XYZ file of C-alpha atoms in Angstrom:
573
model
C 90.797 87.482 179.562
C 94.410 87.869 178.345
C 96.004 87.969 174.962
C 99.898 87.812 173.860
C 99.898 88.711 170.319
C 103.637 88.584 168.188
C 104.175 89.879 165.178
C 107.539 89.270 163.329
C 107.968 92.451 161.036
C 110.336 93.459 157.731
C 110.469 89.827 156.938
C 111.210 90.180 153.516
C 114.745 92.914 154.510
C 115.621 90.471 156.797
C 115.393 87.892 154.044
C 117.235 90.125 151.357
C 120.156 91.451 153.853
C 122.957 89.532 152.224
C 122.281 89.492 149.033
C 123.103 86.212 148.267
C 120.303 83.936 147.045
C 121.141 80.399 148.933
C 120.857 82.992 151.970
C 117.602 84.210 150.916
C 116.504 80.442 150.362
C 117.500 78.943 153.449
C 116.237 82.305 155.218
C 112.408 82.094 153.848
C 112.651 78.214 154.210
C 113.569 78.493 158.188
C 111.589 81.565 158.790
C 108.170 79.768 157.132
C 108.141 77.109 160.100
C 108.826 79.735 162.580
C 104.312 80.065 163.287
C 102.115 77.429 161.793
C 99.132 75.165 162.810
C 101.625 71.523 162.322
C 103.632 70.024 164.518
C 106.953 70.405 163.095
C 106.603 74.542 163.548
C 108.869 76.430 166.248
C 105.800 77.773 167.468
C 104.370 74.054 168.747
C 107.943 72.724 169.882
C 107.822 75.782 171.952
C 104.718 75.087 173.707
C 105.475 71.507 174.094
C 108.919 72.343 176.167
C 107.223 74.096 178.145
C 104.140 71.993 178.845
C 101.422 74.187 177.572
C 98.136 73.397 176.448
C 96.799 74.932 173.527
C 94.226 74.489 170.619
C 97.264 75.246 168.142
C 97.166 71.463 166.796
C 93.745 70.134 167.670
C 90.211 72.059 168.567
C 89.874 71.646 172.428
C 87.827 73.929 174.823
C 90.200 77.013 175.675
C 89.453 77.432 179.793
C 91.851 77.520 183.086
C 95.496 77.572 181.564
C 94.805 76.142 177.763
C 96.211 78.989 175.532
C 93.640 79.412 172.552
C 94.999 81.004 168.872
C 93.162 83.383 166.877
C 95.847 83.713 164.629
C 99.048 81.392 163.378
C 100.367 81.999 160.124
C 102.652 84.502 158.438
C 105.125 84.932 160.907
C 102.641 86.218 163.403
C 99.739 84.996 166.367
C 97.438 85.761 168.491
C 97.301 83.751 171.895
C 94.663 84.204 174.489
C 93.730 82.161 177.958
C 91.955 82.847 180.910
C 94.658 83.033 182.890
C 97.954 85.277 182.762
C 100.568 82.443 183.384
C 100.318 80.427 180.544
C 100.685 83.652 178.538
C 103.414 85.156 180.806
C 105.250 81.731 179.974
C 104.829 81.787 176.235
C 105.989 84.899 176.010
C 109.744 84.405 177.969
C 110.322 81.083 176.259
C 109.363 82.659 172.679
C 111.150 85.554 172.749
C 114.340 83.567 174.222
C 113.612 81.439 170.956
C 113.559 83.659 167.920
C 116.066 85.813 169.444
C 118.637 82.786 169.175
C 116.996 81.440 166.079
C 116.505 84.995 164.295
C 119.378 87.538 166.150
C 118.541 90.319 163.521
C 114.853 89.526 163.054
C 112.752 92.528 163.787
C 109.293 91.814 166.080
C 106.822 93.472 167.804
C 104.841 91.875 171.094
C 102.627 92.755 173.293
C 100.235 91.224 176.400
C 97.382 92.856 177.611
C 94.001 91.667 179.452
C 90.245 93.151 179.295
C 86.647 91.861 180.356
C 86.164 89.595 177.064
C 88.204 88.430 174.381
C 87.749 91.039 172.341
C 88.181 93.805 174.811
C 91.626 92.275 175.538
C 92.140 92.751 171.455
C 91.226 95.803 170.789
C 93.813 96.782 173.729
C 96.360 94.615 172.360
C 96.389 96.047 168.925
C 97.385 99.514 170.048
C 99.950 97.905 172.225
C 101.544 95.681 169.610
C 101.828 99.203 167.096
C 103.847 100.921 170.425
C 106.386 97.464 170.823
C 106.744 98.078 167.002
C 108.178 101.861 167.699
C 110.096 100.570 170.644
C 112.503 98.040 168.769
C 114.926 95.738 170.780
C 118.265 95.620 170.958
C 119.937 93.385 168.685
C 122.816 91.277 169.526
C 125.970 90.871 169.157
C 126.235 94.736 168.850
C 128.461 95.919 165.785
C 130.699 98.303 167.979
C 133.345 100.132 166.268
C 136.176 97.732 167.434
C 134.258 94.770 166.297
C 135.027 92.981 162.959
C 131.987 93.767 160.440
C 130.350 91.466 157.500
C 130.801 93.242 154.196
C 127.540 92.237 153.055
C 125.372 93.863 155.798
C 127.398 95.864 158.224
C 126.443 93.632 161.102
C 128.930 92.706 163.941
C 130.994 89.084 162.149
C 131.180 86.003 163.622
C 133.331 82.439 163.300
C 131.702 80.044 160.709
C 130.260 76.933 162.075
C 131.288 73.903 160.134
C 128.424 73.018 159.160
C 128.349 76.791 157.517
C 131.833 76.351 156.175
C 130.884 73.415 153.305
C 128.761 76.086 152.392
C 131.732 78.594 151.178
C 133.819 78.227 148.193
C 137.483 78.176 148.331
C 137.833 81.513 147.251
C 135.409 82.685 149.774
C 137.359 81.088 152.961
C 138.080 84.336 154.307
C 134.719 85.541 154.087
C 133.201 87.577 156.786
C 129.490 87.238 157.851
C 127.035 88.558 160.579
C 125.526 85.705 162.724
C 122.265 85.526 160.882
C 123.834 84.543 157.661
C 126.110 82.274 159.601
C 122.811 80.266 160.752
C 121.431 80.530 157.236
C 124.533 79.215 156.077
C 123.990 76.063 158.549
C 120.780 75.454 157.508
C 121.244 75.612 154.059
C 123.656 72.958 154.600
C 121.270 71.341 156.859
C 117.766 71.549 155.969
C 115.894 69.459 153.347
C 115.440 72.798 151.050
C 113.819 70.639 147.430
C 111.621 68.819 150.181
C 110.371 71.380 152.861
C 107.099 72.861 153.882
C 107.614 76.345 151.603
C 107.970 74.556 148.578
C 104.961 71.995 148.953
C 102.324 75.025 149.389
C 102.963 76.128 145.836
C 102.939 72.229 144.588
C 100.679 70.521 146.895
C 96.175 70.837 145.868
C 94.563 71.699 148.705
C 91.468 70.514 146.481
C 92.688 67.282 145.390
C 92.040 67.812 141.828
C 95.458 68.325 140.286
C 98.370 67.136 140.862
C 102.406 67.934 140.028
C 105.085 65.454 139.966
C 106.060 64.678 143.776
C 110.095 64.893 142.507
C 109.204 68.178 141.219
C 112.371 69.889 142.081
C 112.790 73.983 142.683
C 116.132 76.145 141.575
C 118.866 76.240 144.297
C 120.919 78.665 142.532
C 120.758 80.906 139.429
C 121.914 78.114 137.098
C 118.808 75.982 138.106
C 117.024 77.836 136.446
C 116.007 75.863 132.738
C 116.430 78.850 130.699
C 120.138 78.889 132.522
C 120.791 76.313 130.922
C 119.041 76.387 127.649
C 122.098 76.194 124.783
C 119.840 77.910 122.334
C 121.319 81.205 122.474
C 118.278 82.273 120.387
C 116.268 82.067 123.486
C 118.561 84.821 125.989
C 115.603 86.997 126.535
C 114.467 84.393 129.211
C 117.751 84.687 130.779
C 116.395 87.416 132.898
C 114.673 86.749 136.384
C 111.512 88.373 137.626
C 110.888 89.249 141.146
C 106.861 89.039 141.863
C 105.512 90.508 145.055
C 101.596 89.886 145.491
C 99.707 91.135 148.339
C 95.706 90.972 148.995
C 93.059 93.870 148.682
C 90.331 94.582 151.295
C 91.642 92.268 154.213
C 91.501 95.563 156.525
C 87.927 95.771 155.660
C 86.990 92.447 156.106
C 88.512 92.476 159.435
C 87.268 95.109 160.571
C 83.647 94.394 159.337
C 84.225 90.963 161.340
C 85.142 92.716 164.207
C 81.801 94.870 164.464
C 79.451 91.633 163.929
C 81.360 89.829 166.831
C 80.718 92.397 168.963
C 78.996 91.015 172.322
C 79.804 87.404 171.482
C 81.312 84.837 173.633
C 84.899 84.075 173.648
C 84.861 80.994 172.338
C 83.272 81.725 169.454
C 85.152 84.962 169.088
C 88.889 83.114 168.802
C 86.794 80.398 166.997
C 85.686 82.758 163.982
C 88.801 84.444 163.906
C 90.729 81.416 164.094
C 88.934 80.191 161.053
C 89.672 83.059 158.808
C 93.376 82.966 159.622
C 92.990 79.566 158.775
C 90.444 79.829 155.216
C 92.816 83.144 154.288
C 95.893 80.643 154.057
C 94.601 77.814 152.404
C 93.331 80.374 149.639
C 96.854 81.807 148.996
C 98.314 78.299 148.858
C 95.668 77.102 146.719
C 96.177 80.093 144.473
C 99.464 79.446 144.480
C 99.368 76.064 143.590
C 96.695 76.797 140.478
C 99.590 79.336 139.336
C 102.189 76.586 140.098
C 100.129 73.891 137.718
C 100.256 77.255 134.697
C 103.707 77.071 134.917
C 104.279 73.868 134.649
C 102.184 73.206 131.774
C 103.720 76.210 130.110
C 107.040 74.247 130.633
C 106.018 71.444 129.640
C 104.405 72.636 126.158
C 107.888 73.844 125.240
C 109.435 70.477 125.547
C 109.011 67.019 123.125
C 106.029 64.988 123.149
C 106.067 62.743 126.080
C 108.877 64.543 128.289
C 108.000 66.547 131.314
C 109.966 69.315 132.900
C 111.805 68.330 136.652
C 113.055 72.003 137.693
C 109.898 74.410 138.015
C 110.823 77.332 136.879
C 110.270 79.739 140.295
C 111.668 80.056 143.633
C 109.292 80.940 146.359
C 110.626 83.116 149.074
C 107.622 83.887 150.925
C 103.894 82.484 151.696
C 102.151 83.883 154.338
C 98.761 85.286 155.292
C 97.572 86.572 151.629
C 100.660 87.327 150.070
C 103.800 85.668 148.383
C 106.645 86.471 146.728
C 109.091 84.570 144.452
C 111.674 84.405 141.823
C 110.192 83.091 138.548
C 111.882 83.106 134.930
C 110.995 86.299 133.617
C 109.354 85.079 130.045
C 106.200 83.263 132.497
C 106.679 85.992 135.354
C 103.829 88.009 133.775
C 101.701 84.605 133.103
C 101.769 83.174 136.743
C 101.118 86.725 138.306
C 97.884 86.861 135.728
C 96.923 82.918 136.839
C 97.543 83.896 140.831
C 95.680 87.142 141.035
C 92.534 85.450 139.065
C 92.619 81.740 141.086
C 93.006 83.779 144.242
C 89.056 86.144 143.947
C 88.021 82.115 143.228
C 89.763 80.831 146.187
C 88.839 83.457 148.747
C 85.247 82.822 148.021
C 85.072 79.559 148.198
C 86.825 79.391 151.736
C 85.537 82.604 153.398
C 82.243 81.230 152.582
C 81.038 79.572 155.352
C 82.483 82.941 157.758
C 80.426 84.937 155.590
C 77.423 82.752 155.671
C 77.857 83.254 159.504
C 78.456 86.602 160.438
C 78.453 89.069 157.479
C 75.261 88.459 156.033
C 73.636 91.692 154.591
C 76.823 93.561 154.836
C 78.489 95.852 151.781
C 81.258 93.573 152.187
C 81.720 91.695 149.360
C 82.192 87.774 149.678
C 86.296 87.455 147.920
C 89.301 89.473 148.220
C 91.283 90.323 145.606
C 95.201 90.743 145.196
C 97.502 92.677 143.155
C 101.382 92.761 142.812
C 104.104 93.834 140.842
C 106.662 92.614 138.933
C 110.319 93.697 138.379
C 112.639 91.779 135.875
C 115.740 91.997 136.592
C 119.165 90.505 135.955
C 120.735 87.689 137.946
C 123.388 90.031 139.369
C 121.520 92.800 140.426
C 121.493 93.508 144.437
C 118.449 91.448 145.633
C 117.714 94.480 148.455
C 117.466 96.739 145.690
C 115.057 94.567 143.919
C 112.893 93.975 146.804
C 112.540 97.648 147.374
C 111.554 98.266 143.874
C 109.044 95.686 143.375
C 107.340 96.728 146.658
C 106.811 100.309 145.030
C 105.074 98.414 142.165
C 102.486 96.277 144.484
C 102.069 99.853 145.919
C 100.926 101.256 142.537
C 99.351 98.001 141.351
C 97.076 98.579 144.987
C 96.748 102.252 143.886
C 95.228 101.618 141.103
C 92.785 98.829 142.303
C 91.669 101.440 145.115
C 90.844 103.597 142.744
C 88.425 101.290 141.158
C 86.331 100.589 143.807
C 87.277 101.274 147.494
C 85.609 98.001 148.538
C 87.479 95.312 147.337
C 88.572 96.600 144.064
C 89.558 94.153 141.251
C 93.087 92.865 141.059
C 96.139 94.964 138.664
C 99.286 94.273 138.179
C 102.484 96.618 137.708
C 105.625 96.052 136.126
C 109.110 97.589 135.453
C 111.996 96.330 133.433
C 115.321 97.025 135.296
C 118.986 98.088 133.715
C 120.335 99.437 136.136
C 120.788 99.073 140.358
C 120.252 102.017 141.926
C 118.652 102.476 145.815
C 116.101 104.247 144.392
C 112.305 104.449 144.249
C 110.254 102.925 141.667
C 109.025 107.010 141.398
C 112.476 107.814 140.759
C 113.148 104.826 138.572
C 110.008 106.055 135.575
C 111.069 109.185 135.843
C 114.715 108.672 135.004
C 114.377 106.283 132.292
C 110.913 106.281 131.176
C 110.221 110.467 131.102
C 111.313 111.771 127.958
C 111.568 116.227 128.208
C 109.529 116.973 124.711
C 109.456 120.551 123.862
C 108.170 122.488 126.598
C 106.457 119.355 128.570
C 107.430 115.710 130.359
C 106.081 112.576 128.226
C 105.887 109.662 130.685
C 105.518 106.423 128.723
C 104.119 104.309 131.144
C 100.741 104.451 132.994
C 102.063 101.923 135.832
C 99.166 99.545 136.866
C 97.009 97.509 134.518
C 94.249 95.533 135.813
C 93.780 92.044 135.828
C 91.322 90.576 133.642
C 89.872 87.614 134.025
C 85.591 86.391 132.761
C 85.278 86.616 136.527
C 86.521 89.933 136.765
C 84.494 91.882 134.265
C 81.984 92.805 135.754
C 83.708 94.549 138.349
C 85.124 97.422 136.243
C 83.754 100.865 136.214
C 82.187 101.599 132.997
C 83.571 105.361 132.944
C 86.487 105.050 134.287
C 89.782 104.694 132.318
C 91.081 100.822 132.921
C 93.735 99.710 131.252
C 93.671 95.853 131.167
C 96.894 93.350 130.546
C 94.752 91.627 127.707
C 94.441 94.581 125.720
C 98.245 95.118 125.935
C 98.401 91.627 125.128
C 96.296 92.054 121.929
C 98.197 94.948 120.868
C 101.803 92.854 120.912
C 100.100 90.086 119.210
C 98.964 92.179 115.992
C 102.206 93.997 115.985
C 104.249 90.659 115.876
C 102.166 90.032 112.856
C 104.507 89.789 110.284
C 102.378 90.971 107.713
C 101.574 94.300 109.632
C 103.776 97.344 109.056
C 103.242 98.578 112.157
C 105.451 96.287 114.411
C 107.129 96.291 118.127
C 110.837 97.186 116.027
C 108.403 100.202 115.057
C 107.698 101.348 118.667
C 111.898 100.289 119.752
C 112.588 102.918 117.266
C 109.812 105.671 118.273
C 111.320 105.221 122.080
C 114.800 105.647 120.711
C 113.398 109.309 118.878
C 111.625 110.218 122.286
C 115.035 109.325 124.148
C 116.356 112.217 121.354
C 113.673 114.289 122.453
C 112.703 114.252 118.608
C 108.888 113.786 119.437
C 108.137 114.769 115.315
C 110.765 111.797 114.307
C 108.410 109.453 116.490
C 105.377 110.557 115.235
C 106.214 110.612 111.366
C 107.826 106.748 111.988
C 104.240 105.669 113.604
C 102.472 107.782 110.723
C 104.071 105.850 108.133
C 103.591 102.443 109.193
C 99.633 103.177 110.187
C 99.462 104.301 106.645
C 100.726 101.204 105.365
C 98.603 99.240 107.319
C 95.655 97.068 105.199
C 91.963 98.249 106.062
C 91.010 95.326 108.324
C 94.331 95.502 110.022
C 94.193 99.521 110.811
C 90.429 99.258 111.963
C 91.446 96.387 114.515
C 94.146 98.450 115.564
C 92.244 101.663 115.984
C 89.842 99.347 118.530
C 93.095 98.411 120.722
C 94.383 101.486 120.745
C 90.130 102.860 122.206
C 90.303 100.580 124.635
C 94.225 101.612 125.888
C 93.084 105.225 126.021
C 91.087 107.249 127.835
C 87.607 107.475 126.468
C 86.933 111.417 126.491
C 91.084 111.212 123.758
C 90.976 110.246 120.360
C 92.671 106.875 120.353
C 96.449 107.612 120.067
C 99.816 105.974 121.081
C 100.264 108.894 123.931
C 97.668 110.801 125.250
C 98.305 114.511 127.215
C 101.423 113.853 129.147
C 101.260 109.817 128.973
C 101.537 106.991 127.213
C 101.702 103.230 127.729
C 104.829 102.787 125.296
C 107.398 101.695 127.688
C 105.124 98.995 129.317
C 104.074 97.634 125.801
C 107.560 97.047 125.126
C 108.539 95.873 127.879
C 105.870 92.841 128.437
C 107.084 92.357 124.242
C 110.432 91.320 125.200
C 109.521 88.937 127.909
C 106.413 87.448 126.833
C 107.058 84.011 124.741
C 106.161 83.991 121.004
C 104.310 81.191 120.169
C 105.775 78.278 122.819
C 108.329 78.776 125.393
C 111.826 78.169 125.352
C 113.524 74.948 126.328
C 111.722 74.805 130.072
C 113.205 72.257 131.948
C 115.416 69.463 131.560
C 113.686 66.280 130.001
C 112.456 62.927 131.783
């Protein structure tokens, strides 16, 4: 048996490289029909040029030359047959393809054989991990002599025409790399409110909702409602939010399938994996789209009886496998991240179901993944490299801290950090230099990065002893300090961060003192049970705790998350 497996990797630097966002759009747009299961994806019109057979479209028996997939979504597969032809085939016509399609996209391959199916994987793997440390060269080569693109320091071409309606008058003599020159055309070219990206966060897998079908998405940073919202009362939401989400245990499940398809036939080997690739997708889109309907409700409460928003207030950039990533206005950033995380546990059990049902009966496994993420808000202008980097460092802590719950498919967290400044620098770096305040003799960090996710579905999944901060509690904390009848108040906290900034740690204390003094009975006893269940148990409740606090992140999700109703959402029907 032989197996080709591809593997396109750093899609989301390749998306960010210029730094412009129609190039970002018409980037993730092109590179989400690059592998799928439809007919419409590079992937099929590949195998039909070159008259292979394959399961990729319709279940047929995988024998002789038909190629079989284990594996076709996120910008990666896994091809096997019976023969080496086929595969030897695939591979030259592919690799021709993206290469002209995707110059600078990096990709790993690999094609190796063994006795069985999964023999032949278990070799590829290793293989596809050396192509990955072996990269290829890219071309045209950005030689000294050569004219460069500003943007990315890649070798500049001539613009197409069809990439030339694209650029404003005052950018005729711009100079780009040839990757940005085909974004360019298909930005021009490509349906980009109608196409394939865009459905899977407004299409129901289920059936049982539905959004408007002229729903439309934001092309540029103006398209965004709040952008054009004339309040000027409502600026806050004129901030964007960059959301990364990524799933939890996936290694472990795979692996666990692995073991119990050990000494199975090949058919039923690509079969079961083939049906996870294909129950892991139609989770994350159905997650998405659950988070999609939040926000569009949300929208919609903001705006007169009887009118409904027609610009959703996100831009999806990526979908693939189980994780996304999007632009969403920052005042419901925190909201659809909370809505996607929960609908996704839901999801994955429901569709992994009948693959558990099959093979990983009376394993430890448990039957759902869960996903964390991280969100960075950010301003419109700020370099969108930068703020991919960053918000990658927050999934990472979000993950941290779900690993640290439970090592077997720990419940999902979220991280956040609110950016004024663009620097290439770690999210590490970024805490320390504006959210580590030198008091005295020791270093007061005033955030605790991750929170965890809680949904009723989720409760049961937290360790009793361990120290968990949860988004609802944070929540319930900014909604008794907005109390206007409470002397303790978010303006309270703005000023205790501006005495830390000082290094005045006695100012900050004697300004929360005074307020908590002045708080009624019932009010300071409610407080005191927020503030238990934001520290750790073995403290007395406090506002900082050691060397830590959670100050920073409470006022943080206080500027961005909406007051009562949010502001004008969307234009009106």
């Amino acid at each position: 048996m032989y197996v080709y497996l591809f593997e396109a990797k750093s899609i989301q630097t390749y998306l960010f490289r210029s730094g412009r966002l129609k190039d970002v759009i018409s980037a993730s747009e092109r590179l989400d029909r690059l592998v799928d299961d439809n007919s419409g994806s590079v992937l099929a019109l590949v195998l039909h040029s070159a008259g292979l057979k394959s399961d990729l479209l319709e279940p047929v028996l995988v024998s002789g030359q038909v190629i079989g997939f284990t594996r076709c979504k996120g910008g990666a597969f896994y091809a096997y047959c019976e023969q080496q032809e086929p595969l030897l085939t695939l591979r030259s016509l592919w690799t021709l393809t993206v290469q002209q399609l995707f110059p600078g996209l990096e990709f790993a391959d690999a094609l190796t054989q063994g006795e069985t199916l999964a023999e032949a994987m278990d070799a590829g793997h290793p293989a596809l991990a050396a192509s990955r440390n072996c990269p290829t060269v890219k071309f045209p080569l950005a030689t000294a002599p050569c004219d460069h693109a500003p943007r990315t320091g890649l070798a500049a071409v001539p613009l197409s025409a069809a990439a030339k309606t694209e650029v404003k008058s005052s950018e005729k003599d711009e100079r780009i790399d040839l990757d940005t020159e085909l974004h360019r055309q298909g930005y021009r070219l490509l349906r980009l409110r109608q196409e394939p990206l865009l459905h899977k966060f407004i299409t129901s897998i289920e059936g049982d909702k539905q959004l408007p079908d002229g729903l439309n998405f934001p092309l540029n940073m103006e398209d965004f409602p709040a952008f054009n919202d004339p309040d000027e009362g409502h600026s806050v939401v004129k901030d964007l939010a960059l959301i990364h989400i990524d799933g939890n245990g996936l290694g472990l499940l795979l692996r666990s399938l692995q073991g119990a398809l050990k000494g199975i036939g090949n058919q039923e080997y690509g079969r079961a994996f083939r049906t996870f690739s294909s129950a892991l997708a139609r989770a994350t889109q159905q997650a998405a789209f659950q988070a999609s309907y939040w926000l569009y409700q949300e929208q919609k409460r903001g705006l007169d009886e009887g009118c409904e928003p027609d610009m959703l207030a996100i831009r999806p950039i990526v979908l693939g496998g189980d994780d996304i990533t999007l632009f969403c206005q920052a005042d419901l950033a925190l909201g659809y991240a909370e809505t996607f995380c929960i609908a996704f546990k839901s999801c994955s059990e429901r569709e992994l179901a009948p693959l558990y049902n099959d093979y990983l009966q009376g394993t430890q496994l448990k039957p759902y993944l869960t996903a964390s993420g991280g969100i960075l808000y950010h301003k419109a202008t700020h370099p969108f490299a930068t703020c991919h980097n960053l918000v990658e460092g927050l999934c990472k802590e979000a993950k941290q801290l779900t690993q640290s719950q439970d090592s077997n498919v720990g419940p999902a967290a979220i991280s956040f950090y609110r950016l004024s400044h663009a620097l290439a620098e770690d999210i590490d770096t970024f805490r320390t230099q504006s959210q580590q305040f030198l008091i005295e003799d020791r270093q007061l960090l005033t955030s605790i990065g991750g929170y965890l996710v809680e949904g009723e579905s989720q409760n049961n999944v937290q360790k009793a002893t361990a120290y968990t901060p949860t988004l609802s509690k944070l929540k319930l904390a900014i909604t008794l300090l907005r109390d206007k009848r409470s002397s303790l108040s978010i303006a309270k906290f703005r000023q205790m961060a501006t005495e830390l900034a000082r290094g005045d740690m006695a100012e900050a204390e004697r300004i929360y003192q005074r307020a908590c003094e002045q708080l009624s009975p019932s009010t300071l006893k409610e407080w005191q049970l927020i503030l238990a269940s934001l520290s750790p148990k073995a403290d007395t409740p406090n506002w900082y705790w050691n060397n830590q606090s959670w100050l920073s992140d409470l006022l943080t999700i206080a500027h961005f998350l909406p007051q009562s109703t949010p502001a004008t959402q969307g234009s009106k029907k």
